[in-house]
Tab-separated table of C-alpha atoms in Angstrom:
chain	number	residue	atom	x	y	z
A	501	MET	CA	117.003	113.579	110.418
A	502	GLY	CA	114.681	112.602	107.395
A	503	ILE	CA	113.730	115.119	104.667
A	504	LYS	CA	114.790	118.758	105.726
A	505	GLY	CA	111.351	120.928	105.600
A	506	LEU	CA	109.202	118.808	103.888
A	507	THR	CA	106.124	119.209	106.027
A	508	LYS	CA	106.400	123.060	105.571
A	509	LEU	CA	107.188	122.767	101.890
A	510	LEU	CA	104.115	120.541	101.455
A	511	ALA	CA	101.753	122.638	103.685
A	512	ASP	CA	102.718	125.336	101.474
A	513	ASN	CA	102.750	123.842	98.092
A	514	ALA	CA	100.292	120.731	98.623
A	515	PRO	CA	97.880	121.652	101.136
A	516	LYS	CA	95.370	119.061	100.057
A	517	CYS	CA	97.852	116.042	100.506
A	518	MET	CA	97.430	116.438	104.059
A	519	LYS	CA	94.529	116.164	106.766
A	520	GLU	CA	94.007	116.281	110.292
A	521	GLN	CA	92.370	113.011	111.837
A	522	LYS	CA	91.315	111.982	115.278
A	523	PHE	CA	93.610	109.389	116.601
A	524	GLU	CA	90.387	106.925	117.142
A	525	SER	CA	89.579	107.218	113.341
A	526	TYR	CA	92.099	104.369	112.872
A	527	PHE	CA	90.114	101.784	114.834
A	528	GLY	CA	90.782	98.483	113.032
A	529	ARG	CA	93.560	99.747	110.895
A	530	LYS	CA	96.910	97.848	110.644
A	531	ILE	CA	99.591	100.481	111.033
A	532	ALA	CA	103.578	100.039	110.599
A	533	ILE	CA	105.449	101.949	113.282
A	534	ASP	CA	109.020	103.028	112.854
A	535	ALA	CA	110.295	101.250	116.198
A	536	SER	CA	113.614	103.369	116.505
A	537	MET	CA	111.926	106.851	116.218
A	538	SER	CA	109.567	105.931	119.143
A	539	ILE	CA	112.087	104.171	121.219
A	540	TYR	CA	114.292	107.121	120.869
A	541	GLN	CA	111.465	109.492	121.955
A	542	PHE	CA	110.570	107.276	124.898
A	543	LEU	CA	114.149	107.330	126.251
A	544	ILE	CA	114.409	111.130	126.290
A	545	VAL	CA	110.847	111.899	127.753
A	546	VAL	CA	109.928	108.789	129.983
A	547	GLY	CA	110.898	109.100	133.568
A	548	ARG	CA	113.727	111.417	132.787
A	549	THR	CA	115.102	114.626	134.834
A	550	GLY	CA	118.350	116.121	133.580
A	551	THR	CA	120.725	113.142	133.744
A	552	GLU	CA	118.522	110.619	136.028
A	553	MET	CA	116.465	108.253	134.095
A	554	LEU	CA	114.010	105.594	134.860
A	555	THR	CA	115.791	102.429	135.835
A	556	ASN	CA	115.418	98.949	137.529
A	557	GLU	CA	117.129	97.848	140.697
A	558	SER	CA	120.032	96.859	138.711
A	559	GLY	CA	120.510	100.462	137.080
A	560	GLU	CA	119.240	99.483	133.696
A	561	VAL	CA	117.455	101.879	131.955
A	562	THR	CA	113.793	100.971	131.417
A	563	SER	CA	112.288	104.073	130.114
A	564	HIS	CA	111.853	102.757	126.706
A	565	LEU	CA	109.833	99.635	127.906
A	566	GLN	CA	107.637	101.754	130.202
A	567	GLY	CA	106.903	104.148	127.374
A	568	LEU	CA	106.400	101.339	124.749
A	569	PHE	CA	104.294	99.308	126.917
A	570	ASN	CA	101.976	102.469	127.754
A	571	ARG	CA	101.713	103.791	124.292
A	572	THR	CA	101.002	100.301	122.498
A	573	ILE	CA	98.241	99.581	125.226
A	574	ARG	CA	96.515	103.013	124.099
A	575	LEU	CA	97.051	102.052	120.595
A	576	LEU	CA	95.164	98.674	121.327
A	577	GLU	CA	92.520	100.255	123.279
A	578	ALA	CA	91.552	102.702	120.294
A	579	GLY	CA	91.215	99.423	118.288
A	580	LEU	CA	94.437	99.902	116.406
A	581	LYS	CA	96.690	96.977	115.228
A	582	PRO	CA	100.300	98.221	115.136
A	583	VAL	CA	103.148	96.628	113.686
A	584	TYR	CA	106.498	97.547	114.810
A	585	VAL	CA	109.529	97.627	112.343
A	586	PHE	CA	113.083	97.622	113.327
A	587	ASP	CA	116.047	98.833	111.791
A	588	GLY	CA	118.561	96.457	110.177
A	589	LYS	CA	122.009	97.246	108.802
A	590	PRO	CA	122.402	100.886	107.472
A	591	PRO	CA	123.202	101.167	104.035
A	592	ASP	CA	126.887	102.402	103.221
A	593	LEU	CA	125.920	105.861	102.092
A	594	LYS	CA	124.501	106.628	105.572
A	595	LYS	CA	127.816	106.105	107.227
A	596	GLN	CA	128.717	109.864	106.806
A	597	GLU	CA	125.379	110.787	108.380
A	598	LEU	CA	125.766	108.408	111.302
A	599	ALA	CA	129.406	109.704	111.951
A	600	LYS	CA	127.930	113.090	112.113
A	601	ARG	CA	125.563	111.936	114.865
A	602	TYR	CA	128.284	110.441	116.892
A	603	SER	CA	130.287	113.509	116.714
A	604	LYS	CA	127.355	115.786	117.885
A	605	ARG	CA	126.698	113.223	120.749
A	606	GLU	CA	130.407	113.521	121.583
A	607	ASP	CA	130.020	117.437	121.494
A	608	ALA	CA	127.206	117.063	123.787
A	609	THR	CA	128.821	114.860	126.146
A	610	GLU	CA	131.490	117.483	126.767
A	611	ASP	CA	128.914	119.969	127.168
A	612	LEU	CA	126.834	118.253	129.499
A	613	ALA	CA	129.978	117.626	131.793
A	614	ALA	CA	130.429	121.371	131.862
A	615	ALA	CA	127.017	122.025	132.764
A	616	ILE	CA	127.188	119.471	135.524
A	617	GLU	CA	130.061	121.458	136.796
A	618	THR	CA	128.631	124.901	136.693
A	619	GLY	CA	125.476	123.469	138.155
A	620	ASP	CA	123.305	124.948	135.072
A	621	LYS	CA	119.833	122.998	135.402
A	622	ASP	CA	118.792	124.124	131.738
A	623	ASP	CA	121.791	123.127	130.089
A	624	ILE	CA	121.982	119.779	131.686
A	625	GLU	CA	118.383	119.050	130.536
A	626	LYS	CA	119.388	120.112	126.940
A	627	PHE	CA	122.805	118.515	126.503
A	628	SER	CA	121.589	115.226	128.612
A	629	LYS	CA	118.826	114.794	125.829
A	630	ARG	CA	121.299	115.115	123.066
A	631	THR	CA	123.467	112.255	124.398
A	632	VAL	CA	120.545	109.711	123.853
A	633	LYS	CA	121.315	106.826	121.807
A	634	VAL	CA	119.120	103.744	121.076
A	635	THR	CA	121.239	100.732	121.571
A	636	LYS	CA	120.846	97.063	120.479
A	637	GLN	CA	119.770	96.156	123.990
A	638	HIS	CA	116.976	98.733	124.136
A	639	ASN	CA	115.948	97.432	120.505
A	640	ASP	CA	116.022	93.677	121.918
A	641	ASP	CA	114.131	94.733	125.204
A	642	CYS	CA	111.378	96.101	123.023
A	643	LYS	CA	111.199	93.138	120.526
A	644	LYS	CA	110.848	90.904	123.434
A	645	LEU	CA	108.054	93.181	125.173
A	646	LEU	CA	106.148	93.564	121.969
A	647	ARG	CA	106.108	89.713	121.290
A	648	LEU	CA	105.020	89.145	124.828
A	649	MET	CA	102.309	91.390	124.300
A	650	GLY	CA	101.301	89.772	121.153
A	651	VAL	CA	102.056	92.327	118.684
A	652	PRO	CA	103.943	91.643	115.483
A	653	VAL	CA	107.455	92.464	115.119
A	654	VAL	CA	109.177	92.945	111.787
A	655	GLU	CA	113.111	93.107	111.539
A	656	ALA	CA	114.059	95.149	108.504
A	657	PRO	CA	117.273	94.020	106.465
A	658	SER	CA	118.017	97.650	106.249
A	659	GLU	CA	116.148	100.709	106.876
A	660	ALA	CA	113.067	100.622	108.784
A	661	GLU	CA	111.430	103.385	106.899
A	662	ALA	CA	111.865	101.493	103.718
A	663	GLU	CA	110.393	98.449	105.081
A	664	CYS	CA	107.437	100.226	106.523
A	665	ALA	CA	106.731	101.727	103.022
A	666	ALA	CA	107.123	98.180	101.373
A	667	LEU	CA	104.675	97.020	103.774
A	668	CYS	CA	102.219	99.680	103.137
A	669	LYS	CA	102.585	99.527	99.166
A	670	ASN	CA	102.025	95.630	99.261
A	671	GLN	CA	98.587	96.627	101.506
A	672	LYS	CA	99.597	94.570	104.144
A	673	VAL	CA	99.026	97.678	106.363
A	674	TYR	CA	97.047	100.702	105.983
A	675	ALA	CA	99.700	103.530	106.485
A	676	VAL	CA	103.155	104.142	108.061
A	677	ALA	CA	103.619	106.016	111.381
A	678	SER	CA	106.857	107.891	111.817
A	679	GLU	CA	108.089	111.370	112.530
A	680	ASP	CA	110.728	111.429	109.851
A	681	MET	CA	109.076	111.975	106.349
A	682	ASP	CA	111.600	109.588	104.536
A	683	SER	CA	108.750	106.841	104.320
A	684	LEU	CA	106.884	109.519	101.760
A	685	THR	CA	110.333	109.506	99.908
A	686	PHE	CA	110.408	105.489	99.635
A	687	GLY	CA	106.586	105.725	98.226
A	688	ALA	CA	104.420	104.679	101.470
A	689	PRO	CA	101.105	105.292	99.918
A	690	LYS	CA	99.670	106.771	103.495
A	691	PHE	CA	101.995	108.214	106.348
A	692	LEU	CA	101.134	109.610	109.533
A	693	ARG	CA	102.712	111.896	111.893
A	694	HIS	CA	102.091	112.370	115.867
A	695	LEU	CA	100.164	109.015	116.044
A	696	MET	CA	102.660	108.029	118.663
A	697	ASP	CA	102.459	111.401	120.611
A	698	PRO	CA	101.054	111.139	124.047
A	699	ALA	CA	97.365	112.149	124.838
A	700	SER	CA	98.259	114.896	127.085
A	701	ARG	CA	99.794	116.733	123.987
A	702	LYS	CA	96.101	116.572	122.136
A	703	ILE	CA	97.627	117.070	118.905
A	704	PRO	CA	95.634	115.719	115.901
A	705	VAL	CA	97.306	113.049	113.813
A	706	MET	CA	98.421	114.519	110.403
A	707	GLU	CA	97.563	112.058	107.222
A	708	PHE	CA	99.450	112.515	104.087
A	709	ASP	CA	98.648	111.103	100.672
A	710	VAL	CA	101.653	110.206	98.562
A	711	ALA	CA	99.252	110.408	95.379
A	712	LYS	CA	97.945	113.675	96.280
A	713	ILE	CA	101.631	114.995	96.974
A	714	LEU	CA	102.462	114.179	93.339
A	715	GLU	CA	99.242	115.302	91.801
A	716	GLU	CA	99.497	118.767	93.560
A	717	LEU	CA	103.013	119.423	93.157
A	718	ASN	CA	102.705	118.183	89.591
A	719	LEU	CA	105.658	115.905	89.810
A	720	THR	CA	106.547	112.275	89.091
A	721	MET	CA	107.565	110.052	91.749
A	722	ASP	CA	110.951	110.219	90.332
A	723	LEU	CA	111.064	113.940	90.527
A	724	PHE	CA	109.634	113.929	93.963
A	725	ILE	CA	112.742	111.970	94.975
A	726	ASP	CA	115.119	114.467	93.580
A	727	LEU	CA	113.043	117.170	95.308
A	728	CYS	CA	113.605	115.144	98.489
A	729	ILE	CA	117.407	114.772	97.887
A	730	LEU	CA	117.998	118.446	97.075
A	731	SER	CA	116.057	119.609	100.244
A	732	GLY	CA	118.218	117.317	102.077
A	733	CYS	CA	118.420	113.968	103.417
A	734	ASP	CA	120.341	111.198	105.578
A	735	TYR	CA	122.356	109.872	102.286
A	736	CYS	CA	124.089	112.777	101.082
A	737	GLU	CA	124.808	116.433	101.436
A	738	SER	CA	122.597	119.107	99.863
A	739	ILE	CA	123.671	122.076	97.550
A	740	ARG	CA	124.035	124.824	99.953
A	741	GLY	CA	121.743	127.755	99.846
A	742	ILE	CA	119.197	125.448	97.986
A	743	GLY	CA	116.152	124.777	100.442
A	744	GLY	CA	112.885	123.364	99.647
A	745	GLN	CA	111.133	125.998	98.090
A	746	THR	CA	114.123	126.546	95.718
A	747	ALA	CA	114.698	122.957	95.148
A	748	LEU	CA	110.866	122.642	93.781
A	749	LYS	CA	111.518	126.080	91.487
A	750	LEU	CA	114.460	124.317	90.056
A	751	ILE	CA	113.085	120.746	89.607
A	752	ARG	CA	109.910	122.341	87.975
A	753	GLN	CA	112.563	124.513	85.752
A	754	HIS	CA	115.144	121.866	84.861
A	755	GLY	CA	113.275	118.403	85.338
A	756	SER	CA	115.982	116.496	87.501
A	757	ILE	CA	118.892	116.883	89.349
A	758	GLU	CA	121.299	116.506	86.362
A	759	GLY	CA	119.163	118.955	84.535
A	760	ILE	CA	119.638	121.439	87.409
A	761	ILE	CA	123.593	120.851	87.532
A	762	GLU	CA	123.702	121.605	83.650
A	763	ASN	CA	121.863	125.035	84.388
A	764	ILE	CA	122.651	126.125	87.606
A	765	ASN	CA	124.687	129.085	88.448
A	766	LYS	CA	127.803	127.181	90.174
A	767	GLU	CA	129.229	130.697	91.340
A	768	ARG	CA	126.253	131.118	93.573
A	769	TYR	CA	125.373	127.466	94.251
A	770	GLN	CA	128.441	125.420	94.950
A	771	ILE	CA	127.838	121.599	94.132
A	772	PRO	CA	129.429	119.211	96.711
A	773	GLU	CA	132.381	117.408	95.206
A	774	SER	CA	131.867	113.717	94.606
A	775	TRP	CA	128.228	114.233	95.290
A	776	PRO	CA	126.424	110.847	95.497
A	777	PHE	CA	123.057	112.010	94.450
A	778	GLU	CA	122.479	109.019	92.063
A	779	GLU	CA	123.178	106.203	94.660
A	780	ALA	CA	120.914	107.916	97.247
A	781	ARG	CA	118.239	108.356	94.152
A	782	ARG	CA	118.774	104.435	93.914
A	783	LEU	CA	118.369	103.810	97.450
A	784	PHE	CA	114.931	105.695	97.600
A	785	LYS	CA	113.802	104.004	94.414
A	786	GLU	CA	115.256	100.533	94.981
A	787	PRO	CA	115.700	100.037	98.617
A	788	LEU	CA	116.684	96.746	100.359
A	789	VAL	CA	113.579	95.461	101.962
A	790	THR	CA	112.211	91.998	102.283
A	791	ALA	CA	110.303	90.515	99.185
A	792	ASN	CA	106.685	90.786	99.197
A	793	ASP	CA	106.306	86.951	98.893
A	794	GLN	CA	108.805	86.449	102.048
A	795	GLN	CA	107.163	89.185	104.197
A	796	PRO	CA	105.735	87.418	107.477
A	797	GLU	CA	102.304	86.943	108.093
A	798	LEU	CA	101.308	89.614	110.559
A	799	LYS	CA	99.329	88.188	113.597
A	800	TRP	CA	98.199	90.066	116.902
A	801	SER	CA	97.643	87.007	119.323
A	802	PRO	CA	96.825	87.002	123.159
A	803	PRO	CA	99.359	88.496	125.479
A	804	ASP	CA	101.637	86.162	127.560
A	805	GLU	CA	100.426	87.025	130.778
A	806	GLU	CA	103.179	85.091	132.868
A	807	GLY	CA	105.892	85.966	130.362
A	808	LEU	CA	105.011	89.724	130.834
A	809	VAL	CA	105.153	89.574	134.431
A	810	ALA	CA	108.622	87.596	134.517
A	811	PHE	CA	109.912	90.222	132.238
A	812	LEU	CA	108.429	93.367	133.661
A	813	VAL	CA	107.977	92.780	137.170
A	814	THR	CA	110.627	90.339	138.147
A	815	GLU	CA	113.320	91.410	135.929
A	816	ASN	CA	112.827	95.410	135.376
A	817	GLY	CA	110.957	96.074	138.832
A	818	PHE	CA	107.509	97.231	137.543
A	819	ASN	CA	104.620	97.395	139.752
A	820	SER	CA	102.897	93.948	139.828
A	821	ASP	CA	99.330	95.130	140.123
A	822	ARG	CA	99.552	97.526	137.095
A	823	VAL	CA	101.077	95.103	134.740
A	824	THR	CA	98.274	92.878	135.621
A	825	LYS	CA	95.769	95.348	135.104
A	826	ALA	CA	97.435	96.419	131.739
A	827	VAL	CA	97.460	92.694	130.725
A	828	GLU	CA	93.447	92.864	131.099
A	829	LYS	CA	93.406	95.974	129.162
A	830	ILE	CA	95.205	93.929	126.526
A	831	LYS	CA	92.827	91.247	126.310
A	832	ALA	CA	89.860	93.652	126.227
A	833	ALA	CA	91.285	95.650	123.261
A	834	LYS	CA	92.469	92.469	121.407
A	835	ASN	CA	88.611	91.562	121.610
A	836	LYS	CA	87.636	94.992	120.412
A	837	SER	CA	89.790	95.319	117.681
A	838	SER	CA	88.671	91.851	116.022
A	839	GLN	CA	85.381	93.345	115.349
A	840	GLY	CA	86.780	95.138	112.136
A	841	ARG	CA	85.936	98.384	110.548
A	842	LEU	CA	82.417	99.323	109.703
A	843	GLU	CA	83.065	99.683	105.816
A	844	SER	CA	84.407	96.042	105.808
A	845	PHE	CA	80.610	95.103	105.949
A	846	PHE	CA	79.546	97.158	103.084
A	847	LYS	CA	81.693	95.658	99.987
A	848	PRO	CA	79.836	96.127	96.661
A	849	VAL	CA	77.273	93.513	95.669
A	850	ALA	CA	77.379	91.983	92.112
A	851	SER	CA	74.077	92.653	90.716
A	852	ASP	CA	72.357	90.172	87.834
A	853	SER	CA	70.243	92.976	86.601
A	854	VAL	CA	71.133	94.874	83.493
A	855	PRO	CA	70.816	98.742	84.212
A	856	LEU	CA	68.705	100.550	81.452
A	857	LYS	CA	70.423	102.500	79.000
A	858	ARG	CA	69.801	106.232	78.470
A	859	LYS	CA	67.765	105.435	75.332
A	860	ASP	CA	65.611	102.303	76.765
A	861	VAL	CA	63.990	104.870	79.305
A	862	PRO	CA	60.502	104.934	78.663
A	863	ALA	CA	59.134	108.058	77.132
A	864	LYS	CA	56.721	108.485	80.071
A	865	ALA	CA	59.702	108.644	82.512
A	866	THR	CA	61.711	111.046	80.303
A	867	LYS	CA	58.609	113.360	80.091
A	868	GLU	CA	58.123	113.455	83.985
A	869	THR	CA	62.074	113.911	84.421
A	870	ALA	CA	61.800	116.964	82.232
A	871	LYS	CA	58.565	118.267	83.687
A	872	LYS	CA	60.339	118.200	87.174
A	873	ARG	CA	63.338	119.935	86.138
A	874	ASN	CA	61.083	122.889	84.524
A	875	THR	CA	58.776	123.333	87.814
A	876	GLY	CA	61.709	123.144	90.158
A	877	GLY	CA	60.518	119.697	91.394
A	878	GLY	CA	62.631	116.816	92.612
A	879	ARG	CA	65.047	116.596	95.471
A	880	LYS	CA	66.727	119.709	96.945
A	881	LYS	CA	70.115	120.254	96.520
A	882	LYS	CA	72.100	120.209	100.189
């Protein structure tokens, strides 16, 4: 779910924190990607029509492999260096949210059965997507594929979004890519939406800068976390009737969730019983992530051609020619991305010369400058 309505809230109140970027502008950049979110999207979209999904001869679903393979090649061909981060054990506080999701899938399964019985194609399409769940097998398949492609995989001890944010804070990657906005609440300095969208959608990448968010909203990181909890997050209920705009107004008035609770009209806004907002706050501020000195070195290596053919063609029924051509694309892309970004060649150079202080500037030069100013001389403004 992420943070409810955060994109609109930022667009309305902190527009300078977000900017549209071309997909190709991330050439040479290392990007941490929330793997589960991407896999979920592939399972819903790739090769799916109603209840029918893309499968191999054994009847095992391969939509996630097809989607991940093609999308990762697109990233590599654009010169990007993707790092896929996988979820570990969810925190106990998220169990309630996971239970809600399970319940919704159960309801969708019943609705799907009814739609199939009546033959309603629109409902079949709608409810079949709501039954999708990313399983351990899906994750294991994708980890194997990525490693064979020579793309680094990171297994988070807990939440993938938190691990992505930690990689970004520690400057192991340039930005975090996902569709959920949680990574901003975990403090990721740079966050990207729509990076993993198909090229056919022609939607620009939206880049968010957390420092500019705090500056424009005039909030500390602690207060921004409180704002996100009030807006609605995965770890606890929100106060009914309080959306993003109201939450921002209350945070500015009262300074924290504790201040809001003390001053809020409790007849109008009912605070959830045993509301664990403090624990949710702690999870955002001090999430379970890999320590900086224990984070694995991120390496992009040449693809294992034999391994890819065995896994994709032999085991999962992919077209042999297409896989062979794809491997060549990966090899070419790896060579391209090794060139590095242009600005890396233009780092500041130390100078042994000592600049003249203003009072040391020769009098003649000073008079010449003044003369140019008075006569309108000098370089024109652009």
